PDB file of C-alpha atoms and ligand atoms in Angstrom:
ATOM      1  CA  MET M  24     -18.932 -15.441  -5.343  1.00  0.00           C
ATOM      2  CA  LYS M  25     -17.319 -12.504  -7.086  1.00  0.00           C
ATOM      3  CA  ILE M  26     -13.602 -12.203  -7.783  1.00  0.00           C
ATOM      4  CA  ILE M  27     -12.404  -8.645  -7.182  1.00  0.00           C
ATOM      5  CA  ASP M  28     -10.436  -7.524 -10.230  1.00  0.00           C
ATOM      6  CA  GLY M  29      -7.749  -5.251  -8.796  1.00  0.00           C
ATOM      7  CA  LYS M  30      -5.960  -5.129 -12.117  1.00  0.00           C
ATOM      8  CA  LEU M  31      -9.037  -3.740 -13.864  1.00  0.00           C
ATOM      9  CA  ILE M  32      -9.803  -1.161 -11.151  1.00  0.00           C
ATOM     10  CA  ALA M  33      -6.135  -0.099 -11.050  1.00  0.00           C
ATOM     11  CA  ALA M  34      -6.197   0.398 -14.845  1.00  0.00           C
ATOM     12  CA  GLN M  35      -9.323   2.575 -14.523  1.00  0.00           C
ATOM     13  CA  ILE M  36      -7.745   4.705 -11.773  1.00  0.00           C
ATOM     14  CA  LYS M  37      -4.517   4.952 -13.764  1.00  0.00           C
ATOM     15  CA  GLU M  38      -6.488   6.505 -16.626  1.00  0.00           C
ATOM     16  CA  GLU M  39      -8.276   8.876 -14.198  1.00  0.00           C
ATOM     17  CA  ILE M  40      -4.911  10.038 -12.812  1.00  0.00           C
ATOM     18  CA  ALA M  41      -3.456  10.439 -16.333  1.00  0.00           C
ATOM     19  CA  GLN M  42      -6.462  12.606 -17.236  1.00  0.00           C
ATOM     20  CA  GLU M  43      -5.912  14.778 -14.146  1.00  0.00           C
ATOM     21  CA  VAL M  44      -2.253  15.205 -15.088  1.00  0.00           C
ATOM     22  CA  ARG M  45      -3.248  16.305 -18.598  1.00  0.00           C
ATOM     23  CA  GLU M  46      -5.622  18.856 -17.057  1.00  0.00           C
ATOM     24  CA  MET M  47      -2.910  20.127 -14.680  1.00  0.00           C
ATOM     25  CA  LEU M  48      -0.476  20.581 -17.564  1.00  0.00           C
ATOM     26  CA  ALA M  49      -3.137  22.285 -19.704  1.00  0.00           C
ATOM     27  CA  ALA M  50      -3.713  24.696 -16.810  1.00  0.00           C
ATOM     28  CA  GLY M  51       0.013  25.520 -16.806  1.00  0.00           C
ATOM     29  CA  GLN M  52       0.795  23.573 -13.643  1.00  0.00           C
ATOM     30  CA  LYS M  53       3.907  21.534 -13.016  1.00  0.00           C
ATOM     31  CA  ARG M  54       4.068  17.803 -13.765  1.00  0.00           C
ATOM     32  CA  PRO M  55       3.910  15.846 -10.441  1.00  0.00           C
ATOM     33  CA  HIS M  56       7.339  14.450  -9.572  1.00  0.00           C
ATOM     34  CA  LEU M  57       7.987  11.281  -7.531  1.00  0.00           C
ATOM     35  CA  ALA M  58      11.507  10.344  -6.451  1.00  0.00           C
ATOM     36  CA  ALA M  59      12.447   6.884  -5.168  1.00  0.00           C
ATOM     37  CA  ILE M  60      15.510   5.879  -3.169  1.00  0.00           C
ATOM     38  CA  LEU M  61      16.617   2.276  -3.573  1.00  0.00           C
ATOM     39  CA  VAL M  62      19.518   0.840  -1.571  1.00  0.00           C
ATOM     40  CA  GLY M  63      21.271  -2.374  -2.605  1.00  0.00           C
ATOM     41  CA  HIS M  64      20.177  -5.115  -4.982  1.00  0.00           C
ATOM     42  CA  ASP M  65      17.336  -7.022  -3.325  1.00  0.00           C
ATOM     43  CA  GLY M  66      15.452  -8.605  -6.234  1.00  0.00           C
ATOM     44  CA  GLY M  67      11.986  -7.924  -4.831  1.00  0.00           C
ATOM     45  CA  SER M  68      12.753  -4.279  -4.025  1.00  0.00           C
ATOM     46  CA  GLU M  69      14.306  -3.670  -7.469  1.00  0.00           C
ATOM     47  CA  THR M  70      11.181  -5.110  -9.135  1.00  0.00           C
ATOM     48  CA  TYR M  71       8.809  -3.021  -6.967  1.00  0.00           C
ATOM     49  CA  VAL M  72      10.719   0.201  -7.576  1.00  0.00           C
ATOM     50  CA  SER M  73      10.960  -0.334 -11.323  1.00  0.00           C
ATOM     51  CA  SER M  74       7.172  -0.920 -11.473  1.00  0.00           C
ATOM     52  CA  LYS M  75       6.662   2.320  -9.546  1.00  0.00           C
ATOM     53  CA  VAL M  76       8.899   4.225 -11.992  1.00  0.00           C
ATOM     54  CA  LYS M  77       7.143   2.635 -14.982  1.00  0.00           C
ATOM     55  CA  THR M  78       3.704   3.522 -13.613  1.00  0.00           C
ATOM     56  CA  CYS M  79       4.864   7.132 -13.102  1.00  0.00           C
ATOM     57  CA  GLU M  80       5.663   7.301 -16.829  1.00  0.00           C
ATOM     58  CA  GLU M  81       2.289   5.787 -17.719  1.00  0.00           C
ATOM     59  CA  VAL M  82       0.319   8.388 -15.761  1.00  0.00           C
ATOM     60  CA  GLY M  83       2.506  11.284 -16.918  1.00  0.00           C
ATOM     61  CA  PHE M  84       4.497  11.943 -13.734  1.00  0.00           C
ATOM     62  CA  LYS M  85       8.156  12.827 -13.699  1.00  0.00           C
ATOM     63  CA  SER M  86      10.175  10.256 -11.753  1.00  0.00           C
ATOM     64  CA  THR M  87      13.705  10.108 -10.401  1.00  0.00           C
ATOM     65  CA  LEU M  88      15.363   6.928  -9.195  1.00  0.00           C
ATOM     66  CA  LEU M  89      18.306   7.296  -6.817  1.00  0.00           C
ATOM     67  CA  HIS M  90      20.021   3.917  -6.520  1.00  0.00           C
ATOM     68  CA  PHE M  91      22.789   3.459  -3.941  1.00  0.00           C
ATOM     69  CA  GLU M  92      25.015   0.521  -3.128  1.00  0.00           C
ATOM     70  CA  SER M  93      24.202  -1.358   0.095  1.00  0.00           C
ATOM     71  CA  ASP M  94      27.323   0.014   1.811  1.00  0.00           C
ATOM     72  CA  ILE M  95      26.014   3.604   1.792  1.00  0.00           C
ATOM     73  CA  THR M  96      26.262   4.975   5.337  1.00  0.00           C
ATOM     74  CA  GLU M  97      23.191   5.977   7.307  1.00  0.00           C
ATOM     75  CA  GLU M  98      24.542   9.526   7.448  1.00  0.00           C
ATOM     76  CA  ALA M  99      24.956   9.723   3.662  1.00  0.00           C
ATOM     77  CA  LEU M 100      21.445   8.370   3.140  1.00  0.00           C
ATOM     78  CA  LEU M 101      20.014  10.922   5.587  1.00  0.00           C
ATOM     79  CA  GLN M 102      21.822  13.649   3.612  1.00  0.00           C
ATOM     80  CA  GLN M 103      20.150  12.447   0.397  1.00  0.00           C
ATOM     81  CA  ILE M 104      16.786  12.599   2.148  1.00  0.00           C
ATOM     82  CA  ASP M 105      17.528  16.128   3.267  1.00  0.00           C
ATOM     83  CA  LEU M 106      18.278  17.103  -0.350  1.00  0.00           C
ATOM     84  CA  LEU M 107      14.951  15.650  -1.513  1.00  0.00           C
ATOM     85  CA  ASN M 108      13.128  17.392   1.349  1.00  0.00           C
ATOM     86  CA  LYS M 109      14.560  20.708   0.131  1.00  0.00           C
ATOM     87  CA  ASP M 110      14.168  20.090  -3.622  1.00  0.00           C
ATOM     88  CA  ALA M 111      11.172  22.189  -4.667  1.00  0.00           C
ATOM     89  CA  ASP M 112      10.750  20.183  -7.878  1.00  0.00           C
ATOM     90  CA  VAL M 113      10.196  16.907  -5.970  1.00  0.00           C
ATOM     91  CA  ASP M 114       6.589  16.670  -4.769  1.00  0.00           C
ATOM     92  CA  GLY M 115       6.923  13.353  -2.984  1.00  0.00           C
ATOM     93  CA  PHE M 116       9.442  10.582  -2.447  1.00  0.00           C
ATOM     94  CA  ILE M 117       9.806   7.103  -1.030  1.00  0.00           C
ATOM     95  CA  VAL M 118      12.675   5.125   0.424  1.00  0.00           C
ATOM     96  CA  GLN M 119      12.141   1.489  -0.526  1.00  0.00           C
ATOM     97  CA  LEU M 120      12.199  -0.806   2.525  1.00  0.00           C
ATOM     98  CA  PRO M 121      13.762  -2.941   3.877  1.00  0.00           C
ATOM     99  CA  LEU M 122      17.111  -1.172   4.226  1.00  0.00           C
ATOM    100  CA  PRO M 123      20.449  -2.857   5.010  1.00  0.00           C
ATOM    101  CA  LYS M 124      20.870  -3.771   8.694  1.00  0.00           C
ATOM    102  CA  HIS M 125      23.283  -0.916   9.486  1.00  0.00           C
ATOM    103  CA  ILE M 126      20.608   1.669   8.585  1.00  0.00           C
ATOM    104  CA  SER M 127      17.651   2.342  10.863  1.00  0.00           C
ATOM    105  CA  ASP M 128      14.354   2.186   8.915  1.00  0.00           C
ATOM    106  CA  GLN M 129      12.701   4.331  11.576  1.00  0.00           C
ATOM    107  CA  LYS M 130      15.387   7.038  11.527  1.00  0.00           C
ATOM    108  CA  VAL M 131      15.055   7.207   7.748  1.00  0.00           C
ATOM    109  CA  ILE M 132      11.240   7.385   7.834  1.00  0.00           C
ATOM    110  CA  GLU M 133      11.326  10.160  10.419  1.00  0.00           C
ATOM    111  CA  ALA M 134      13.859  12.132   8.356  1.00  0.00           C
ATOM    112  CA  ILE M 135      11.379  12.422   5.461  1.00  0.00           C
ATOM    113  CA  ASP M 136       9.394  15.676   5.419  1.00  0.00           C
ATOM    114  CA  TYR M 137       5.893  14.390   6.201  1.00  0.00           C
ATOM    115  CA  ARG M 138       4.499  16.698   3.506  1.00  0.00           C
ATOM    116  CA  LYS M 139       6.460  14.655   0.915  1.00  0.00           C
ATOM    117  CA  ASP M 140       5.921  11.259   2.590  1.00  0.00           C
ATOM    118  CA  VAL M 141       3.751   9.691  -0.133  1.00  0.00           C
ATOM    119  CA  ASP M 142       4.211   6.242   1.469  1.00  0.00           C
ATOM    120  CA  GLY M 143       2.361   7.545   4.524  1.00  0.00           C
ATOM    121  CA  PHE M 144       4.912   5.981   6.895  1.00  0.00           C
ATOM    122  CA  HIS M 145       5.950   9.117   8.850  1.00  0.00           C
ATOM    123  CA  PRO M 146       4.539   9.206  12.412  1.00  0.00           C
ATOM    124  CA  ILE M 147       2.740  12.485  11.626  1.00  0.00           C
ATOM    125  CA  ASN M 148       0.852  10.853   8.745  1.00  0.00           C
ATOM    126  CA  VAL M 149       0.243   7.673  10.770  1.00  0.00           C
ATOM    127  CA  GLY M 150      -1.088   9.796  13.647  1.00  0.00           C
ATOM    128  CA  LYS M 151      -3.315  11.879  11.391  1.00  0.00           C
ATOM    129  CA  VAL M 152      -4.779   8.753   9.788  1.00  0.00           C
ATOM    130  CA  SER M 153      -5.465   7.266  13.220  1.00  0.00           C
ATOM    131  CA  ILE M 154      -7.541  10.304  14.268  1.00  0.00           C
ATOM    132  CA  GLY M 155      -9.275  10.626  10.898  1.00  0.00           C
ATOM    133  CA  LEU M 156      -7.480  13.713   9.541  1.00  0.00           C
ATOM    134  CA  PRO M 157      -6.543  14.127   5.847  1.00  0.00           C
ATOM    135  CA  ALA M 158      -3.060  12.648   5.353  1.00  0.00           C
ATOM    136  CA  PHE M 159      -1.037  10.410   3.083  1.00  0.00           C
ATOM    137  CA  VAL M 160      -2.433   6.927   3.715  1.00  0.00           C
ATOM    138  CA  SER M 161      -0.233   3.840   3.447  1.00  0.00           C
ATOM    139  CA  ALA M 162      -0.707   2.509  -0.097  1.00  0.00           C
ATOM    140  CA  THR M 163      -1.925  -1.053   0.510  1.00  0.00           C
ATOM    141  CA  PRO M 164      -4.722  -0.188   2.983  1.00  0.00           C
ATOM    142  CA  ALA M 165      -5.697   2.789   0.801  1.00  0.00           C
ATOM    143  CA  GLY M 166      -5.940   0.437  -2.200  1.00  0.00           C
ATOM    144  CA  ILE M 167      -8.135  -2.009  -0.265  1.00  0.00           C
ATOM    145  CA  LEU M 168     -10.511   0.781   0.807  1.00  0.00           C
ATOM    146  CA  GLU M 169     -10.734   1.867  -2.832  1.00  0.00           C
ATOM    147  CA  LEU M 170     -11.745  -1.689  -3.792  1.00  0.00           C
ATOM    148  CA  PHE M 171     -14.492  -1.647  -1.120  1.00  0.00           C
ATOM    149  CA  LYS M 172     -15.688   1.674  -2.530  1.00  0.00           C
ATOM    150  CA  ARG M 173     -15.683   0.682  -6.196  1.00  0.00           C
ATOM    151  CA  TYR M 174     -17.310  -2.711  -5.598  1.00  0.00           C
ATOM    152  CA  GLU M 175     -19.808  -1.062  -3.184  1.00  0.00           C
ATOM    153  CA  ILE M 176     -18.974  -3.607  -0.487  1.00  0.00           C
ATOM    154  CA  PRO M 177     -20.802  -2.682   2.746  1.00  0.00           C
ATOM    155  CA  THR M 178     -18.455  -2.148   5.716  1.00  0.00           C
ATOM    156  CA  SER M 179     -20.574  -0.219   8.224  1.00  0.00           C
ATOM    157  CA  GLY M 180     -21.293  -2.311  11.323  1.00  0.00           C
ATOM    158  CA  LYS M 181     -19.425  -5.283   9.883  1.00  0.00           C
ATOM    159  CA  HIS M 182     -16.869  -7.275  11.840  1.00  0.00           C
ATOM    160  CA  CYS M 183     -13.518  -6.815  10.092  1.00  0.00           C
ATOM    161  CA  VAL M 184     -10.780  -9.202  11.177  1.00  0.00           C
ATOM    162  CA  ILE M 185      -7.247  -8.195  10.220  1.00  0.00           C
ATOM    163  CA  LEU M 186      -4.554 -10.859  10.275  1.00  0.00           C
ATOM    164  CA  GLY M 187      -1.174  -9.204  10.854  1.00  0.00           C
ATOM    165  CA  ARG M 188      -0.061  -6.078  12.717  1.00  0.00           C
ATOM    166  CA  SER M 189       2.598  -4.599  10.448  1.00  0.00           C
ATOM    167  CA  ASN M 190       3.116  -0.836  10.410  1.00  0.00           C
ATOM    168  CA  ILE M 191       2.587  -0.833   6.629  1.00  0.00           C
ATOM    169  CA  VAL M 192      -0.665  -2.853   6.383  1.00  0.00           C
ATOM    170  CA  GLY M 193      -2.249  -4.298   9.558  1.00  0.00           C
ATOM    171  CA  LYS M 194      -2.092  -1.253  11.836  1.00  0.00           C
ATOM    172  CA  PRO M 195      -3.193   1.393   9.284  1.00  0.00           C
ATOM    173  CA  MET M 196      -5.896  -0.973   7.980  1.00  0.00           C
ATOM    174  CA  ALA M 197      -7.278  -1.289  11.514  1.00  0.00           C
ATOM    175  CA  ALA M 198      -7.170   2.497  12.011  1.00  0.00           C
ATOM    176  CA  LEU M 199      -9.012   3.114   8.734  1.00  0.00           C
ATOM    177  CA  MET M 200     -11.697   0.452   9.201  1.00  0.00           C
ATOM    178  CA  MET M 201     -12.618   1.770  12.651  1.00  0.00           C
ATOM    179  CA  GLN M 202     -13.128   5.396  11.491  1.00  0.00           C
ATOM    180  CA  LYS M 203     -16.704   6.567  11.371  1.00  0.00           C
ATOM    181  CA  THR M 204     -16.293   7.489   7.680  1.00  0.00           C
ATOM    182  CA  LEU M 205     -16.943   5.066   4.806  1.00  0.00           C
ATOM    183  CA  PRO M 206     -15.510   2.672   3.786  1.00  0.00           C
ATOM    184  CA  GLY M 207     -15.002   1.878   7.448  1.00  0.00           C
ATOM    185  CA  ASP M 208     -17.323   2.149  10.449  1.00  0.00           C
ATOM    186  CA  SER M 209     -16.525  -1.507  11.129  1.00  0.00           C
ATOM    187  CA  THR M 210     -15.877  -3.387  14.362  1.00  0.00           C
ATOM    188  CA  VAL M 211     -12.216  -4.297  14.095  1.00  0.00           C
ATOM    189  CA  THR M 212     -10.233  -7.202  15.523  1.00  0.00           C
ATOM    190  CA  VAL M 213      -6.499  -7.498  14.863  1.00  0.00           C
ATOM    191  CA  CYS M 214      -4.984 -10.992  15.142  1.00  0.00           C
ATOM    192  CA  HIS M 215      -1.267 -11.733  15.153  1.00  0.00           C
ATOM    193  CA  SER M 216       1.314 -14.385  15.911  1.00  0.00           C
ATOM    194  CA  SER M 217       0.397 -14.456  19.630  1.00  0.00           C
ATOM    195  CA  THR M 218      -3.369 -14.740  19.119  1.00  0.00           C
ATOM    196  CA  PRO M 219      -4.348 -18.202  20.440  1.00  0.00           C
ATOM    197  CA  ASN M 220      -7.803 -18.578  18.831  1.00  0.00           C
ATOM    198  CA  ILE M 221      -7.412 -17.129  15.329  1.00  0.00           C
ATOM    199  CA  LYS M 222      -9.716 -19.728  13.785  1.00  0.00           C
ATOM    200  CA  GLU M 223     -12.642 -18.901  16.118  1.00  0.00           C
ATOM    201  CA  ILE M 224     -12.181 -15.161  15.556  1.00  0.00           C
ATOM    202  CA  CYS M 225     -11.984 -15.550  11.757  1.00  0.00           C
ATOM    203  CA  LEU M 226     -15.214 -17.576  11.804  1.00  0.00           C
ATOM    204  CA  GLN M 227     -16.966 -14.494  13.262  1.00  0.00           C
ATOM    205  CA  ALA M 228     -15.660 -12.184  10.542  1.00  0.00           C
ATOM    206  CA  ASP M 229     -17.739 -10.509   7.833  1.00  0.00           C
ATOM    207  CA  ILE M 230     -14.515  -9.178   6.284  1.00  0.00           C
ATOM    208  CA  ILE M 231     -11.066 -10.771   6.592  1.00  0.00           C
ATOM    209  CA  VAL M 232      -7.907  -8.947   5.557  1.00  0.00           C
ATOM    210  CA  ALA M 233      -5.070 -11.486   5.481  1.00  0.00           C
ATOM    211  CA  ALA M 234      -1.716  -9.725   5.764  1.00  0.00           C
ATOM    212  CA  LEU M 235       0.533 -12.116   7.655  1.00  0.00           C
ATOM    213  CA  GLY M 236       2.964 -13.082   4.923  1.00  0.00           C
ATOM    214  CA  SER M 237       2.221 -16.746   5.622  1.00  0.00           C
ATOM    215  CA  PRO M 238       1.448 -18.665   2.397  1.00  0.00           C
ATOM    216  CA  GLU M 239      -2.088 -20.133   2.249  1.00  0.00           C
ATOM    217  CA  PHE M 240      -2.639 -19.544   5.993  1.00  0.00           C
ATOM    218  CA  LEU M 241      -6.399 -18.897   5.740  1.00  0.00           C
ATOM    219  CA  LYS M 242      -8.228 -22.169   5.089  1.00  0.00           C
ATOM    220  CA  ALA M 243     -11.887 -22.932   4.323  1.00  0.00           C
ATOM    221  CA  ASP M 244     -12.640 -24.046   7.904  1.00  0.00           C
ATOM    222  CA  MET M 245     -11.753 -20.518   9.138  1.00  0.00           C
ATOM    223  CA  VAL M 246     -14.184 -18.600   6.916  1.00  0.00           C
ATOM    224  CA  LYS M 247     -17.900 -17.918   7.444  1.00  0.00           C
ATOM    225  CA  LYS M 248     -20.183 -18.323   4.401  1.00  0.00           C
ATOM    226  CA  GLY M 249     -20.653 -14.994   2.603  1.00  0.00           C
ATOM    227  CA  ALA M 250     -17.500 -13.374   4.028  1.00  0.00           C
ATOM    228  CA  VAL M 251     -15.397 -10.861   2.077  1.00  0.00           C
ATOM    229  CA  VAL M 252     -11.772 -12.031   1.904  1.00  0.00           C
ATOM    230  CA  ILE M 253      -8.927  -9.680   0.999  1.00  0.00           C
ATOM    231  CA  ASP M 254      -5.547 -11.326   0.423  1.00  0.00           C
ATOM    232  CA  VAL M 255      -2.505  -9.095   0.888  1.00  0.00           C
ATOM    233  CA  GLY M 256       0.055 -11.928   0.874  1.00  0.00           C
ATOM    234  CA  THR M 257       2.656 -12.179  -1.881  1.00  0.00           C
ATOM    235  CA  SER M 258       5.049 -14.986  -1.065  1.00  0.00           C
ATOM    236  CA  ARG M 259       7.271 -16.417  -3.767  1.00  0.00           C
ATOM    237  CA  VAL M 260       7.293 -20.196  -3.755  1.00  0.00           C
ATOM    238  CA  ALA M 261       9.352 -22.428  -6.028  1.00  0.00           C
ATOM    239  CA  SER M 262       7.471 -23.773  -9.036  1.00  0.00           C
ATOM    240  CA  ASP M 263       8.495 -25.874 -12.013  1.00  0.00           C
ATOM    241  CA  LYS M 264       5.432 -24.670 -13.940  1.00  0.00           C
ATOM    242  CA  THR M 265       6.606 -21.078 -14.518  1.00  0.00           C
ATOM    243  CA  LYS M 266       9.460 -19.631 -16.563  1.00  0.00           C
ATOM    244  CA  SER M 267      10.770 -17.611 -13.607  1.00  0.00           C
ATOM    245  CA  GLY M 268      10.971 -20.736 -11.406  1.00  0.00           C
ATOM    246  CA  PHE M 269       8.587 -19.350  -8.804  1.00  0.00           C
ATOM    247  CA  ARG M 270       4.955 -18.402  -8.428  1.00  0.00           C
ATOM    248  CA  LEU M 271       3.215 -15.861  -6.214  1.00  0.00           C
ATOM    249  CA  VAL M 272       1.104 -17.274  -3.404  1.00  0.00           C
ATOM    250  CA  GLY M 273      -1.219 -15.311  -1.143  1.00  0.00           C
ATOM    251  CA  ASP M 274      -2.097 -15.756   2.530  1.00  0.00           C
ATOM    252  CA  VAL M 275      -5.374 -17.453   1.518  1.00  0.00           C
ATOM    253  CA  LYS M 276      -5.877 -20.991   0.253  1.00  0.00           C
ATOM    254  CA  PHE M 277      -7.810 -19.559  -2.663  1.00  0.00           C
ATOM    255  CA  ASP M 278      -9.322 -22.664  -4.256  1.00  0.00           C
ATOM    256  CA  GLU M 279     -11.006 -23.857  -1.075  1.00  0.00           C
ATOM    257  CA  VAL M 280     -11.881 -20.437   0.423  1.00  0.00           C
ATOM    258  CA  ALA M 281     -13.260 -18.748  -2.734  1.00  0.00           C
ATOM    259  CA  PRO M 282     -16.510 -20.802  -2.990  1.00  0.00           C
ATOM    260  CA  LEU M 283     -17.484 -19.614   0.525  1.00  0.00           C
ATOM    261  CA  CYS M 284     -16.984 -15.912  -0.129  1.00  0.00           C
ATOM    262  CA  SER M 285     -19.249 -13.131  -1.369  1.00  0.00           C
ATOM    263  CA  TYR M 286     -16.105 -11.371  -2.643  1.00  0.00           C
ATOM    264  CA  ILE M 287     -12.450 -12.421  -2.755  1.00  0.00           C
ATOM    265  CA  THR M 288      -9.235 -10.950  -4.171  1.00  0.00           C
ATOM    266  CA  PRO M 289      -6.955 -13.218  -6.194  1.00  0.00           C
ATOM    267  CA  VAL M 290      -3.138 -13.303  -6.008  1.00  0.00           C
ATOM    268  CA  PRO M 291      -1.801 -11.967  -8.286  1.00  0.00           C
ATOM    269  CA  GLY M 292      -4.199  -9.375  -9.705  1.00  0.00           C
ATOM    270  CA  GLY M 293      -6.078  -8.371  -6.546  1.00  0.00           C
ATOM    271  CA  VAL M 294      -4.524  -6.044  -3.975  1.00  0.00           C
ATOM    272  CA  GLY M 295      -1.076  -5.817  -5.636  1.00  0.00           C
ATOM    273  CA  PRO M 296      -1.974  -3.554  -8.598  1.00  0.00           C
ATOM    274  CA  MET M 297      -3.948  -1.284  -6.229  1.00  0.00           C
ATOM    275  CA  THR M 298      -0.912  -0.668  -4.019  1.00  0.00           C
ATOM    276  CA  ILE M 299       1.119   0.998  -6.762  1.00  0.00           C
ATOM    277  CA  ILE M 300      -1.868   2.993  -7.956  1.00  0.00           C
ATOM    278  CA  SER M 301      -2.457   4.300  -4.405  1.00  0.00           C
ATOM    279  CA  LEU M 302       1.127   5.560  -4.374  1.00  0.00           C
ATOM    280  CA  MET M 303       0.363   7.369  -7.647  1.00  0.00           C
ATOM    281  CA  ARG M 304      -2.775   8.856  -6.087  1.00  0.00           C
ATOM    282  CA  ASN M 305      -0.720  10.089  -3.117  1.00  0.00           C
ATOM    283  CA  THR M 306       1.826  11.592  -5.505  1.00  0.00           C
ATOM    284  CA  LEU M 307      -0.966  13.376  -7.359  1.00  0.00           C
ATOM    285  CA  LEU M 308      -2.200  14.791  -4.016  1.00  0.00           C
ATOM    286  CA  ALA M 309       1.376  15.855  -3.242  1.00  0.00           C
ATOM    287  CA  GLY M 310       1.707  17.499  -6.687  1.00  0.00           C
ATOM    288  CA  LYS M 311      -1.523  19.400  -6.167  1.00  0.00           C
ATOM    289  CA  LYS M 312      -0.519  20.258  -2.591  1.00  0.00           C
ATOM    290  CA  SER M 313      -4.080  19.130  -1.762  1.00  0.00           C
ATOM    291  CA  LEU M 314      -3.318  17.979   1.750  1.00  0.00           C
ATOM    292  CA  LEU M 315      -1.340  21.100   2.635  1.00  0.00           C
ATOM    293  CA  ASN M 316      -4.392  23.242   1.973  1.00  0.00           C
ATOM    294  CA  LYS M 317      -6.227  21.146   4.523  1.00  0.00           C
ATOM    295  CA  ASP M 318      -3.346  21.248   6.962  1.00  0.00           C
ATOM    296  CA  SER M 319      -4.132  22.665  10.371  1.00  0.00           C
ATOM    297  CA  LYS M 320      -0.791  24.477  10.455  1.00  0.00           C
TER     298      LYS M 320
HETATM  299  N1  GUN R 405       8.564  -2.280   1.049  1.00  0.00           N
HETATM  300  C1  GUN R 405       7.468  -3.072   0.935  1.00  0.00           C
HETATM  301  N2  GUN R 405       6.378  -2.317   0.661  1.00  0.00           N
HETATM  302  C2  GUN R 405       6.801  -1.037   0.618  1.00  0.00           C
HETATM  303  C3  GUN R 405       6.140   0.196   0.376  1.00  0.00           C
HETATM  304  O1  GUN R 405       4.917   0.278   0.174  1.00  0.00           O
HETATM  305  N3  GUN R 405       6.931   1.304   0.400  1.00  0.00           N
HETATM  306  C4  GUN R 405       8.267   1.255   0.652  1.00  0.00           C
HETATM  307  N4  GUN R 405       8.936   2.399   0.666  1.00  0.00           N
HETATM  308  N5  GUN R 405       8.905   0.115   0.884  1.00  0.00           N
HETATM  309  C5  GUN R 405       8.167  -1.013   0.868  1.00  0.00           C
END
């Protein structure tokens, strides 16, 4: 059994991106610039966005954080998006989700110019990914594919079972794993809250991607010997053993599942660090206008 060290791989990629930025600057090119819109004061979202801003600094990107109170109107937020769409200095931007209830996530996502949509959430990017065209790929699935690549984990012809059908992880993960390109070329099954026989399906899996948001859902009796298990879950549960008063728990009951696996990601330190680094990779692509050159338009 091998524990996949997402923290280590993310640190390596961070250095590769920083090197590319140094080369861009030496060649007289502009520093890539990521902007982030944050609405309100959700603790989780504030933490995620500040890590994104910090990582921008570490790789040499310019970053701009636009923080609005939760009573900002949908119209005002859409105007801010329009400004970022038109700002030639901003290569890519994200709007941290979830948004307050009076603002439509989907309206906001569709207002972002898909050429600056480094989250890969815009329907044009989602559509391109689903038919195998170059596009901004949602950060968590992109990070998982990078782990498969760097650990040389075979995926071709394997049965990949994805637990969860979110637009951010489950659906794009399924689209990527079924492409003919590598990593991918897998047979894909997506399970969700209405799947009656999840245990039987998981037992047939060579690769399991657990992205349900259900703490310690995947147990040892659901995993075939030698399977690859990727844990996307990050639930906070109360703990009297940590200073913060909580600890992060994945969707996998790690202690009992790990001995069965050929590879497994821990929580924390597995998929999490790869997600932010994939956003940085997308921002680098945006800064280099790499995808636009491949655009069919
Ligand atoms: N909320 C949870 N994950 C994400 C993400 O990857 N991007 C954005 N914009 N919001 C999120």
